[in-house]
Each structure stands twice: as structure tokens, then as C-alpha cells.
């Protein structure tokens, strides 16, 4: 008799708990991040009677209906999608700004060429000359505007990096706090963590995965460890890392991400190990789209300046004056000017490095600066050169005080450097800042040839000035000025297309991964309603067993009284 009552009692309690779980699922059917719960039931394992029957049912715990594989797959896909979306957004902005069209960079260069063609058609016309100077100024103004816009984009990206890092640090701290709380708050007969706390932590980890790549691993007592893509600890039980935005090693504007790992330690650069998410997308967009476009514009400006100045110096002005290469502009034939090669010292150089003076120039015979930027490092006996982007070694010649590579000459005056000290050489990034005209006197434009019979109607040098736009000056002298400007527009258009396509693909993959995950842990009201009815009938049936047991017990008492 007691076994019947015990079985019925345990059944009432089990079905009551199952009904509680179903009602909780129904109530949270539309709660973001809520994971469907299930009551885990099993036969009582103690005391089978003489007939081998167990004494009822027990509730082993309340389990969340999750798949860690699907969760990690969803987070990885979301991280990749966020990264791709940010890159596509900035590619579109830069492409719209510099792309082909009436306001694009290539149109500005074409308009300047048209001005030289008008001069060639009427070399003695002051009107044509004034129009050409105005066209020069328009090109200068437009290029400077583009450079300012790109600089503003970089500043905005750095601001966004700071906002992202603040949000990440808050989330990491909250995940570590939840780890502690989960470990101290077991629930259920099996000591499983409270499902609500696990849901809350998963929501935080989902948000984090949108900002940087994560690896999440279960540890003990329901806690998790969170690592970067290269296995540096972001959260370790109750400890958490702290991220910060730091100035770039060679350029303070090129901010990087540093991290003090969970549990403490030395701050280290995390930029190359972000793995995905908003942070990675912002840095990739800044370096490979925004700053790369500034560098390419600088190369075009230097090439334009050198081509026009060298050809103008080969002719005669409207007053019949030939250029004197030793004179100051514009008497030396220069019509334009541009910024030169710059150097940037590493922020962690030794104190002795401050005794050095650096200067760098582009060789006079070079038509345009190289597309790369370079890191020059003191190895103890000599300087070594690598490409800043790829780290590839660059062949150089010279001595400790003067080194030559890729049409650049770097002069180092003084000593005091220590092994590992370094500096960056930037051939083109500063070219636009000093881009301008060297004269406002239209008569200084040398339309006439410096050789042969001279006359005010001579246009031979003006024709050569027009041809300057078609001279091969880029990429080992295989690409012309106009083609270079058009190529930048075409490259950006291609980048916009590919980045937007990648963004669409990555977002579709993320949505599909989230759907698979949601299909498992999401609440179906139809299923819950069916379970509720099933549990209700079970509860009623067990209640009938309890009534029957009571009646049997009463009958037994009556028979023995």
C-alpha cells in the first residue's frame, strides 16, 4: 500500500513540475534569448519491491534544450557577418566619394587635362592660361577635400573602436560575474545551474560575438572560459580581460587594440587576433580601404606634380623665359608642389634613438612613390627593411647612415640607436597635405618649346604637357596618370561589389545558423500546449491513483477495526 501512495505522490510532484516548466516556456515564448526548458524525469532508483517495481518517479532537474555546437556555429557566423557588413559600409562610402562620375577623382584629372588641351589650342591666350590655373586649383581643392573626408572617416572609426571596447569590457565583466553566480547557485536535484542565469550569460556571449571572434568552453560548476581566436583568455571563471584602444606604434591615428588577459599580466597587442566582429571590420576598413585610398591619392598627386613640373621645365613661358632648374619655383619650371616622404618613430624606441635625425626622399628619377610603406629596424650592426603591411623583407643597400630601397633614400644622422629600435617610412601619405600651386602667374606656364624657333603661338611644349597625362608612371612605369586615377575608381567599385556580396553571403549564413539554433531552443506554443494537456491528463490520472489508494486504505482499516 505504501508503495502505491509513494508512487502516486512522486507522480503528482513530477507532473506538477512538468506543468510549471511548460507554463514557464509558454510565458517566455517571445522572450529574446530564452531557451526552452524540459523537466528531466526518471524512475526512482531506490527500493524496488519484491516484484521489481521502483517507487515512483523523480525529477532529475530542469534542462535547457541547447546544442553547444549550434551555439558556437551561430556565434562564429554572426561574428563574420558583422565584420563583412562594416567593411561593405565603409567601402561604399569611399567608393561613392572617389568613384567615377562628375565629382570623382578621375573626372578631376580629366578636367585638368582638358585645361592643358585648351592651352595647346591657343597658347598665347591669357584666358586659356587663367582657366588652366583655375582648373589646377579645382583639382587641388577637390583632392584635399577627398583627403579631409578620408581623414574624418579614420577619426570616426577610431571613435567607434573606443565605443566598442567600452561595451566589450562591460560584457566581459558581466560574464565573469555570472560565472561566479552560477557556480555559487546550484539548483535542482543534480546541482545543475539555474537556467535563467545560463540564458543571461548566453545573451551576453552572443552580443560579444558580434564585436570580436570568440571561443567558449565549458569548465566546472557551470562556468565557461572565453578566449580570443588565438587562445588568449578573455574570461577565466570569475576573472576577465580588459581591452583598450591604444595609439598606433608609428602613427597615433592608426589606433590598435590592446588587452590585459584575464587573471592579469602584461598588456599585449590584440589587433591581429580579433578574429571577426565589429572590431576587426572597423580596423580592416580603416587600413585596407580608407587609409589605402589616401596612400593611392598621394601617389597620384606626386606623379602628377612630377610629370607636369618636369615637362613645364622643358619649355618657355609666355615671356620667352626658359626654366632655371636651380632657381626657386616657379622660375625652375615648377607649377605644382606636393608633400614628400615622411618618417615616423616607433613609440617604444630606446632613449638613445632621440639623438638621431631622419630624412627620407623619393629618388629624382622616380615617376611616383611606391605603394608600400616600410618598417626600418636596427639589427645591432645594420638596418633591415620590411613592408609594413605584409612584413615581407625588402632588399636594401647602403650604410648605417644612408640606406636605399625601392627608389627611396633614407639618411640617418647621429648614433645612439639600440637593437630593435625602428621607424616607419611613408612615401605618399603626406603628399596631399602640401599639394598646391607654386604660382598664380598664368604667364609662367611654359607652352612653347625651349628649342628651335620661339614665338608666342608656339604650343609644342603645351602638347607635351597634355601627353604627360598619358605617360606611364605607376607600377614599374606600366600605368598612366589618367589610368591610375580611373583604376582607383574601378578598384573601389570592385571592392564595393565584392564586399557587399560577401556581406550578403555572410549574413545569410548567420541567419541560417541562428535559425537552426532557434529551431532547437525556441518555444513552440503548439508543442507546449500539447505537453500541457498531456501533463494535465497525467496529473489527473495520478490523482485517481491517489484516491484509489486512499479508498483501499480506508477499506483495509474498516476490515481490521
Coordinates of C-alpha atoms in Angstrom, one line a residue:
X1 CA 0.0 0.0 0.0
X2 CA 2.8 2.4 0.9
X3 CA 4.4 1.9 -2.5
X4 CA 1.2 2.9 -4.3
X5 CA 1.0 6.0 -2.2
X6 CA 4.7 6.8 -2.7
X7 CA 4.4 6.3 -6.4
X8 CA 1.3 8.5 -6.7
X9 CA 2.8 11.2 -4.5
X10 CA 6.0 11.3 -6.6
X11 CA 3.9 11.4 -9.8
X12 CA 1.9 14.3 -8.5
X13 CA 5.0 16.2 -7.7
X14 CA 6.7 15.3 -11.1
X15 CA 3.7 16.3 -13.2
X16 CA 3.3 19.5 -11.2
X17 CA 6.9 20.4 -12.0
X18 CA 6.4 19.5 -15.7
X19 CA 3.3 21.7 -15.8
X20 CA 5.4 24.5 -14.2
X21 CA 8.1 24.1 -16.8
X22 CA 5.5 24.2 -19.7
X23 CA 3.9 27.3 -18.3
X24 CA 7.3 28.9 -18.0
X25 CA 8.0 28.1 -21.6
X26 CA 4.7 29.5 -22.8
X27 CA 5.1 32.7 -20.8
X28 CA 8.6 33.3 -22.4
X29 CA 7.7 32.2 -25.9
X30 CA 8.6 35.7 -27.2
X31 CA 11.4 36.5 -24.8
X32 CA 14.6 37.2 -26.7
X33 CA 17.3 34.6 -25.9
X34 CA 15.1 32.4 -23.8
X35 CA 15.9 28.7 -24.1
X36 CA 13.2 26.1 -24.0
X37 CA 13.2 24.1 -20.7
X38 CA 12.4 20.4 -20.2
X39 CA 11.8 18.6 -16.9
X40 CA 14.1 15.6 -16.8
X41 CA 12.2 12.6 -15.3
X42 CA 13.4 9.1 -14.4
X43 CA 12.2 6.2 -12.3
X44 CA 13.1 6.2 -8.6
X45 CA 16.2 4.1 -8.3
X46 CA 15.8 3.1 -4.7
X47 CA 14.0 0.2 -3.2
X48 CA 12.4 -1.9 -5.9
X49 CA 9.9 -4.2 -4.2
X50 CA 9.6 -7.9 -4.4
X51 CA 8.1 -7.6 -7.8
X52 CA 11.0 -5.4 -9.1
X53 CA 8.9 -2.2 -9.2
X54 CA 10.6 1.1 -8.4
X55 CA 8.9 3.5 -6.0
X56 CA 7.6 6.1 -8.5
X57 CA 9.3 8.9 -10.5
X58 CA 11.7 11.6 -9.7
X59 CA 12.7 15.0 -11.2
X60 CA 16.4 14.9 -12.0
X61 CA 16.5 18.5 -13.0
X62 CA 15.3 21.2 -15.4
X63 CA 17.3 21.0 -18.6
X64 CA 17.9 23.6 -21.3
X65 CA 17.2 22.4 -24.8
X66 CA 20.5 23.5 -26.3
X67 CA 23.3 22.4 -28.6
X68 CA 26.7 23.8 -27.9
X69 CA 27.8 23.1 -31.4
X70 CA 24.9 25.1 -32.9
X71 CA 25.5 27.9 -30.5
X72 CA 29.2 28.2 -31.4
X73 CA 28.4 27.9 -35.1
X74 CA 25.9 30.7 -34.8
X75 CA 28.3 33.0 -32.9
X76 CA 31.1 32.4 -35.4
X77 CA 28.8 33.1 -38.3
X78 CA 27.4 36.3 -36.6
X79 CA 31.0 37.5 -36.0
X80 CA 31.9 37.0 -39.6
X81 CA 28.7 38.7 -40.8
X82 CA 29.2 41.8 -38.6
X83 CA 32.8 42.2 -39.9
X84 CA 31.7 41.9 -43.5
X85 CA 28.9 44.4 -43.0
X86 CA 31.2 47.1 -41.6
X87 CA 33.7 46.6 -44.4
X88 CA 31.0 46.8 -47.0
X89 CA 29.6 50.0 -45.4
X90 CA 32.9 51.9 -45.5
X91 CA 33.8 50.5 -48.9
X92 CA 30.6 52.0 -50.2
X93 CA 31.3 55.4 -48.6
X94 CA 34.8 55.6 -50.0
X95 CA 33.6 54.3 -53.4
X96 CA 30.8 56.9 -53.6
X97 CA 33.3 59.6 -52.8
X98 CA 36.2 58.8 -55.1
X99 CA 34.4 56.7 -57.8
X100 CA 33.9 57.6 -61.4
X101 CA 31.5 60.4 -62.2
X102 CA 31.2 64.1 -62.3
X103 CA 32.6 64.5 -58.8
X104 CA 35.1 61.7 -58.8
X105 CA 38.9 61.8 -58.7
X106 CA 39.4 60.6 -62.3
X107 CA 37.0 63.3 -63.5
X108 CA 39.1 65.9 -61.8
X109 CA 42.2 64.7 -63.5
X110 CA 40.5 64.6 -66.9
X111 CA 39.2 68.2 -66.4
X112 CA 42.8 69.3 -65.7
X113 CA 44.0 67.5 -68.9
X114 CA 41.2 69.4 -70.8
X115 CA 42.6 72.6 -69.5
X116 CA 46.1 71.8 -70.9
X117 CA 44.4 70.9 -74.2
X118 CA 42.7 74.3 -74.3
X119 CA 46.1 75.9 -73.7
X120 CA 47.7 73.9 -76.5
X121 CA 44.9 75.1 -78.8
X122 CA 45.6 78.7 -78.0
X123 CA 49.0 79.0 -76.2
X124 CA 49.0 82.9 -76.3
X125 CA 45.6 83.3 -74.7
X126 CA 45.7 84.6 -71.2
X127 CA 42.1 83.5 -70.8
X128 CA 43.1 79.9 -71.6
X129 CA 46.0 80.2 -69.2
X130 CA 43.9 81.6 -66.4
X131 CA 41.3 78.9 -67.0
X132 CA 44.1 76.3 -66.7
X133 CA 45.3 77.8 -63.3
X134 CA 41.7 77.7 -62.1
X135 CA 41.5 74.0 -63.2
X136 CA 44.7 73.3 -61.3
X137 CA 43.2 74.9 -58.2
X138 CA 40.0 73.0 -58.6
X139 CA 41.9 69.7 -58.8
X140 CA 43.9 70.7 -55.7
X141 CA 40.8 71.7 -53.8
X142 CA 38.9 68.5 -54.7
X143 CA 41.8 66.2 -53.8
X144 CA 42.3 68.0 -50.5
X145 CA 38.6 67.6 -49.8
X146 CA 38.7 63.9 -50.5
X147 CA 41.7 63.6 -48.2
X148 CA 40.0 65.5 -45.4
X149 CA 36.9 63.3 -45.8
X150 CA 39.0 60.2 -45.6
X151 CA 40.8 61.5 -42.6
X152 CA 37.5 62.2 -40.9
X153 CA 36.4 58.6 -41.6
X154 CA 39.6 57.4 -39.9
X155 CA 38.8 59.6 -36.9
X156 CA 35.3 58.3 -36.8
X157 CA 36.5 54.7 -36.9
X158 CA 38.8 55.3 -34.0
X159 CA 35.9 56.8 -32.0
X160 CA 33.8 53.7 -32.8
X161 CA 36.6 51.5 -31.7
X162 CA 36.6 53.2 -28.3
X163 CA 32.8 52.7 -28.0
X164 CA 33.1 49.0 -29.0
X165 CA 35.9 48.4 -26.5
X166 CA 33.8 50.0 -23.7
X167 CA 30.9 47.8 -24.5
X168 CA 33.1 44.7 -24.7
X169 CA 34.7 45.4 -21.3
X170 CA 31.3 45.7 -19.7
X171 CA 30.1 42.5 -21.2
X172 CA 33.3 40.6 -20.2
X173 CA 32.9 41.8 -16.6
X174 CA 29.3 40.7 -16.6
X175 CA 30.1 37.3 -18.0
X176 CA 32.7 36.7 -15.3
X177 CA 30.2 37.9 -12.6
X178 CA 27.6 35.5 -13.9
X179 CA 30.2 32.7 -13.9
X180 CA 30.7 33.3 -10.1
X181 CA 27.0 33.5 -9.5
X182 CA 26.3 30.3 -11.5
X183 CA 29.0 28.4 -9.6
X184 CA 27.5 29.5 -6.2
X185 CA 23.9 28.9 -7.1
X186 CA 23.2 25.2 -7.9
X187 CA 19.6 24.3 -8.4
X188 CA 17.7 21.0 -8.9
X189 CA 18.5 17.5 -7.5
X190 CA 21.5 17.2 -9.8
X191 CA 23.0 20.6 -8.9
X192 CA 22.6 22.0 -12.4
X193 CA 22.9 25.8 -12.7
X194 CA 19.8 28.0 -12.8
X195 CA 18.6 28.1 -16.4
X196 CA 17.8 31.8 -16.2
X197 CA 21.4 32.7 -15.4
X198 CA 22.6 30.5 -18.2
X199 CA 20.3 32.3 -20.6
X200 CA 21.5 35.6 -19.4
X201 CA 25.2 34.6 -19.9
X202 CA 24.4 33.2 -23.4
X203 CA 22.8 36.5 -24.4
X204 CA 26.0 38.4 -23.3
X205 CA 28.2 36.0 -25.2
X206 CA 26.0 36.4 -28.3
X207 CA 26.5 40.1 -28.1
X208 CA 30.2 39.7 -27.7
X209 CA 30.5 37.5 -30.7
X210 CA 29.2 40.4 -32.8
X211 CA 32.1 42.5 -31.7
X212 CA 35.0 40.1 -31.8
X213 CA 35.7 36.4 -32.5
X214 CA 35.2 34.1 -29.5
X215 CA 35.9 30.6 -28.4
X216 CA 33.7 29.5 -25.5
X217 CA 34.5 26.3 -23.5
X218 CA 32.6 24.9 -20.5
X219 CA 34.8 24.5 -17.4
X220 CA 33.5 23.4 -13.9
X221 CA 30.4 24.2 -11.9
X222 CA 28.6 25.5 -14.9
X223 CA 31.2 28.2 -15.7
X224 CA 32.8 28.9 -19.0
X225 CA 36.1 30.2 -20.3
X226 CA 36.1 32.7 -23.2
X227 CA 39.2 33.0 -25.5
X228 CA 40.2 35.0 -28.5
X229 CA 40.8 33.4 -31.8
X230 CA 44.5 32.8 -30.8
X231 CA 43.5 31.4 -27.4
X232 CA 44.2 34.4 -25.2
X233 CA 41.9 34.4 -22.2
X234 CA 39.1 36.9 -22.2
X235 CA 37.2 35.3 -19.3
X236 CA 38.5 32.6 -17.0
X237 CA 35.9 31.6 -14.4
X238 CA 35.5 34.8 -12.4
X239 CA 38.4 36.7 -14.0
X240 CA 38.1 38.9 -17.1
X241 CA 40.3 40.7 -19.5
X242 CA 40.4 44.4 -20.1
X243 CA 40.7 45.8 -23.6
X244 CA 41.8 49.3 -24.5
X245 CA 42.3 51.4 -27.6
X246 CA 45.9 52.4 -27.9
X247 CA 47.8 54.7 -30.3
X248 CA 49.4 53.0 -33.3
X249 CA 53.0 52.2 -32.8
X250 CA 54.1 54.5 -35.6
X251 CA 51.1 56.7 -36.1
X252 CA 48.8 57.6 -33.2
X253 CA 45.9 57.9 -35.6
X254 CA 46.1 54.2 -36.6
X255 CA 44.7 53.0 -33.3
X256 CA 45.2 49.4 -32.2
X257 CA 43.5 47.2 -29.6
X258 CA 45.5 46.0 -26.6
X259 CA 44.4 43.5 -23.9
X260 CA 45.4 42.7 -20.3
X261 CA 44.4 39.0 -20.2
X262 CA 42.0 37.5 -17.6
X263 CA 43.9 37.0 -14.4
X264 CA 46.3 39.8 -15.1
X265 CA 49.6 40.0 -16.9
X266 CA 51.3 42.3 -19.5
X267 CA 49.2 44.3 -21.9
X268 CA 49.7 42.9 -25.4
X269 CA 48.5 43.9 -28.9
X270 CA 45.3 42.1 -29.8
X271 CA 44.7 43.7 -33.2
X272 CA 45.8 40.8 -35.3
X273 CA 43.8 38.3 -33.3
X274 CA 40.4 39.9 -33.3
X275 CA 39.1 37.1 -35.5
X276 CA 35.9 38.9 -36.6
X277 CA 33.1 41.1 -35.4
X278 CA 32.8 44.9 -35.4
X279 CA 36.4 45.5 -34.1
X280 CA 38.0 43.5 -36.9
X281 CA 35.7 45.1 -39.5
X282 CA 36.5 48.6 -38.4
X283 CA 40.3 48.1 -38.4
X284 CA 40.2 46.3 -41.8
X285 CA 38.0 49.0 -43.3
X286 CA 40.3 51.7 -42.0
X287 CA 43.6 50.2 -43.1
X288 CA 42.6 48.5 -46.4
X289 CA 40.0 51.0 -47.7
X290 CA 40.2 54.4 -46.1
X291 CA 44.0 54.8 -45.5
X292 CA 44.9 52.7 -48.6
X293 CA 42.9 55.2 -50.7
X294 CA 44.7 58.1 -49.1
X295 CA 48.0 56.5 -50.0
X296 CA 46.9 55.9 -53.6
X297 CA 45.7 59.5 -53.9
X298 CA 49.1 60.7 -52.6
X299 CA 50.9 58.6 -55.2
X300 CA 48.7 60.2 -57.9
X301 CA 49.4 63.7 -56.6
X302 CA 53.2 63.1 -56.6
X303 CA 53.1 61.6 -60.0
X304 CA 51.0 64.5 -61.4
X305 CA 53.3 67.0 -59.8
X306 CA 56.5 65.5 -61.1
X307 CA 55.1 64.9 -64.6
X308 CA 53.8 68.5 -65.0
X309 CA 56.8 70.2 -63.4
X310 CA 59.4 68.3 -65.4
X311 CA 57.6 68.9 -68.7
X312 CA 56.9 72.6 -67.9
X313 CA 60.6 73.0 -67.1
X314 CA 61.4 71.8 -70.6
X315 CA 59.6 74.8 -72.2
X316 CA 59.5 78.5 -72.3
X317 CA 57.0 80.8 -70.6
X318 CA 54.8 83.4 -72.4
X319 CA 57.6 85.9 -71.8
X320 CA 60.2 83.7 -73.5
X321 CA 61.9 82.7 -70.3
X322 CA 63.5 79.2 -70.1
X323 CA 63.4 77.4 -66.8
X324 CA 66.4 77.6 -64.5
X325 CA 66.4 74.4 -62.5
X326 CA 68.5 76.0 -59.8
X327 CA 66.0 78.8 -59.3
X328 CA 63.1 78.8 -56.8
X329 CA 59.6 78.0 -58.0
X330 CA 58.1 78.9 -60.4
X331 CA 61.3 80.1 -62.3
X332 CA 62.5 76.5 -62.1
X333 CA 59.5 75.3 -64.1
X334 CA 57.5 74.0 -61.2
X335 CA 53.8 74.7 -61.4
X336 CA 52.7 72.3 -58.6
X337 CA 54.1 71.1 -55.3
X338 CA 53.3 68.1 -53.1
X339 CA 54.3 66.7 -49.7
X340 CA 57.4 64.5 -49.5
X341 CA 58.3 61.2 -47.9
X342 CA 57.8 61.2 -44.1
X343 CA 59.2 59.1 -41.3
X344 CA 57.6 58.0 -38.0
X345 CA 59.5 56.7 -35.0
X346 CA 58.2 53.7 -33.1
X347 CA 56.7 54.7 -29.7
X348 CA 58.9 52.3 -27.8
X349 CA 62.3 53.2 -29.1
X350 CA 65.2 53.5 -26.7
X351 CA 66.2 56.8 -25.2
X352 CA 69.3 56.9 -27.4
X353 CA 67.2 56.9 -30.5
X354 CA 66.2 60.5 -29.8
X355 CA 69.8 61.6 -30.8
X356 CA 69.1 60.5 -34.4
X357 CA 67.8 62.8 -37.2
X358 CA 66.0 61.1 -40.0
X359 CA 65.2 62.3 -43.5
X360 CA 63.8 60.4 -46.5
X361 CA 63.4 61.4 -50.1
X362 CA 62.0 59.8 -53.3
X363 CA 64.7 59.5 -56.0
X364 CA 64.6 62.3 -58.5
X365 CA 64.4 59.7 -61.3
X366 CA 61.3 58.0 -59.9
X367 CA 58.0 59.0 -61.5
X368 CA 55.8 58.1 -58.5
X369 CA 56.2 56.8 -54.9
X370 CA 55.9 53.0 -54.2
X371 CA 52.5 51.8 -53.0
X372 CA 54.0 50.2 -49.9
X373 CA 55.0 51.7 -46.5
X374 CA 58.1 50.3 -44.8
X375 CA 59.5 49.5 -41.3
X376 CA 63.2 50.1 -40.9
X377 CA 64.7 48.3 -37.9
X378 CA 68.2 48.4 -36.3
X379 CA 69.5 44.9 -36.0
X380 CA 72.6 45.8 -34.0
X381 CA 75.0 46.2 -36.9
X382 CA 72.8 47.4 -39.8
X383 CA 69.3 48.5 -40.7
X384 CA 66.8 46.0 -42.2
X385 CA 63.7 46.9 -44.2
X386 CA 60.4 45.2 -44.3
X387 CA 57.0 46.1 -45.8
X388 CA 54.7 47.4 -43.1
X389 CA 51.6 45.6 -44.4
X390 CA 52.9 42.1 -45.1
X391 CA 56.2 42.0 -43.1
X392 CA 58.0 40.8 -46.3
X393 CA 61.7 41.6 -46.4
X394 CA 62.9 44.3 -48.7
X395 CA 66.3 44.4 -50.4
X396 CA 68.2 47.5 -49.4
X397 CA 71.7 48.9 -49.9
X398 CA 73.8 51.5 -48.2
X399 CA 75.4 52.0 -44.8
X400 CA 74.3 52.7 -41.2
X401 CA 73.9 56.3 -42.1
X402 CA 72.2 56.0 -45.5
X403 CA 70.1 53.3 -47.0
X404 CA 68.4 52.9 -50.4
X405 CA 65.4 50.8 -51.3
X406 CA 62.5 50.9 -53.8
X407 CA 63.5 54.4 -55.2
X408 CA 63.8 55.8 -51.7
X409 CA 66.9 57.1 -49.8
X410 CA 66.8 57.4 -46.1
X411 CA 69.5 59.3 -44.3
X412 CA 70.2 58.7 -40.6
X413 CA 72.3 61.3 -38.9
X414 CA 73.8 60.6 -35.5
X415 CA 74.0 57.4 -33.4
X416 CA 72.6 56.0 -30.2
X417 CA 70.0 53.6 -31.5
X418 CA 69.6 50.2 -29.7
X419 CA 68.9 46.8 -31.2
X420 CA 65.2 46.6 -32.1
X421 CA 64.7 50.4 -32.5
X422 CA 62.7 51.1 -35.6
X423 CA 60.9 53.7 -37.7
X424 CA 58.3 53.8 -40.5
X425 CA 58.9 55.3 -43.9
X426 CA 55.7 56.6 -45.5
X427 CA 56.3 57.6 -49.2
X428 CA 52.9 59.0 -50.1
X429 CA 50.6 59.5 -47.2
X430 CA 51.6 63.2 -46.6
X431 CA 51.6 64.2 -50.3
X432 CA 48.1 65.7 -50.4
X433 CA 48.7 67.9 -47.3
X434 CA 51.2 70.1 -49.2
X435 CA 49.5 69.7 -52.6
X436 CA 49.2 73.2 -54.2
X437 CA 50.2 75.6 -57.0
X438 CA 53.6 77.3 -56.9
X439 CA 52.4 80.3 -58.9
X440 CA 49.4 82.4 -59.7
X441 CA 51.0 84.0 -62.7
X442 CA 49.5 82.4 -65.8
X443 CA 52.4 83.6 -68.0
X444 CA 54.7 81.2 -66.2
X445 CA 53.1 78.2 -67.9
X446 CA 55.6 77.1 -70.5
X447 CA 53.6 76.3 -73.6
X448 CA 56.4 77.0 -76.0
X449 CA 59.3 74.7 -76.8
X450 CA 62.7 75.6 -75.4
X451 CA 64.4 74.6 -78.6
X452 CA 64.0 75.9 -82.2
X453 CA 62.2 79.0 -83.2
X454 CA 60.3 80.6 -80.4
X455 CA 57.1 82.5 -80.8
X456 CA 54.0 83.4 -78.7
X457 CA 52.0 80.9 -80.8
X458 CA 54.3 78.0 -80.2
X459 CA 52.4 75.2 -78.5
X460 CA 54.9 72.4 -78.8
X461 CA 55.5 72.1 -75.0
X462 CA 51.8 72.5 -74.3
X463 CA 51.2 69.4 -76.4
X464 CA 53.8 67.6 -74.4
X465 CA 52.1 68.7 -71.2
X466 CA 48.9 67.2 -72.4
X467 CA 50.8 64.0 -73.1
X468 CA 52.0 63.9 -69.5
X469 CA 48.7 62.5 -68.5
X470 CA 49.3 59.5 -70.7
X471 CA 52.8 58.8 -69.6
X472 CA 53.4 55.5 -67.8
X473 CA 54.3 56.4 -64.3
X474 CA 52.9 53.7 -62.0
X475 CA 53.7 50.1 -61.2
X476 CA 57.1 49.9 -62.9
X477 CA 56.1 52.5 -65.5
X478 CA 53.2 50.5 -66.9
X479 CA 50.2 52.7 -65.9
X480 CA 49.5 56.3 -66.8
X481 CA 48.2 59.1 -64.6
X482 CA 44.7 59.0 -66.0
X483 CA 44.6 55.3 -65.9
X484 CA 45.9 55.4 -62.3
X485 CA 43.0 57.7 -61.3
X486 CA 40.5 55.6 -63.2
X487 CA 42.0 52.4 -61.7
X488 CA 41.5 53.7 -58.2
X489 CA 37.8 54.3 -59.0
X490 CA 37.5 50.9 -60.6
X491 CA 39.3 49.2 -57.8
X492 CA 36.9 50.8 -55.3
X493 CA 33.9 49.9 -57.4
X494 CA 35.1 46.3 -57.4
X495 CA 35.7 46.4 -53.7
X496 CA 32.2 47.7 -53.1
X497 CA 30.7 44.9 -55.1
X498 CA 32.8 42.1 -53.6
X499 CA 32.3 43.4 -50.0
X500 CA 28.6 43.8 -50.4
X501 CA 28.3 40.4 -51.9
X502 CA 30.4 39.0 -49.1
X503 CA 28.2 40.8 -46.6
X504 CA 25.1 39.3 -48.1
X505 CA 26.5 35.8 -48.1
X506 CA 27.9 36.1 -44.5
X507 CA 24.6 37.5 -43.2
X508 CA 22.6 34.7 -44.9
X509 CA 24.9 32.1 -43.3
X510 CA 24.5 33.8 -39.9
X511 CA 20.7 33.9 -40.3
X512 CA 20.6 30.2 -41.3
X513 CA 22.8 29.3 -38.3
X514 CA 20.6 31.2 -36.0
X515 CA 17.5 29.6 -37.4
X516 CA 19.0 26.1 -36.8
X517 CA 19.8 27.1 -33.3
X518 CA 16.4 28.7 -32.7
X519 CA 14.6 25.7 -34.1
X520 CA 16.2 23.7 -31.3
X521 CA 15.8 26.0 -28.3
X522 CA 12.9 28.1 -29.4
X523 CA 9.4 27.7 -27.8
X524 CA 6.7 26.2 -30.0
X525 CA 3.3 27.2 -28.5
X526 CA 1.6 24.3 -30.2
X527 CA 4.1 21.8 -28.7
X528 CA 3.8 23.4 -25.3
X529 CA 0.0 23.3 -25.4
X530 CA 0.1 19.6 -26.3
X531 CA 2.6 18.9 -23.5
X532 CA 0.4 20.9 -21.1
X533 CA -2.6 18.8 -22.0
X534 CA -0.5 15.6 -21.7
X535 CA 0.8 16.6 -18.3
X536 CA -2.6 17.6 -17.1
X537 CA -4.0 14.2 -18.0
X538 CA -1.1 12.5 -16.3
X539 CA -1.7 14.6 -13.2
X540 CA -5.4 13.7 -13.2
X541 CA -4.6 10.0 -13.7
X542 CA -2.1 10.0 -10.8
X543 CA -4.6 11.8 -8.6
X544 CA -7.1 9.0 -9.4
X545 CA -4.4 6.5 -8.3
X546 CA -4.1 8.5 -5.0
X547 CA -7.9 8.4 -4.5
X548 CA -7.9 4.7 -5.1
X549 CA -5.1 4.2 -2.7
X550 CA -7.0 6.2 -0.1
X551 CA -10.1 4.1 -0.6
X552 CA -8.1 0.9 -0.4
X553 CA -6.5 2.2 2.8
X554 CA -9.9 3.1 4.3
X555 CA -11.3 -0.4 3.3
X556 CA -8.3 -2.0 5.0
X557 CA -8.8 0.0 8.1
X558 CA -12.5 -0.9 8.2
X559 CA -11.8 -4.6 7.7
X560 CA -9.3 -4.7 10.6
X561 CA -11.3 -2.5 13.1

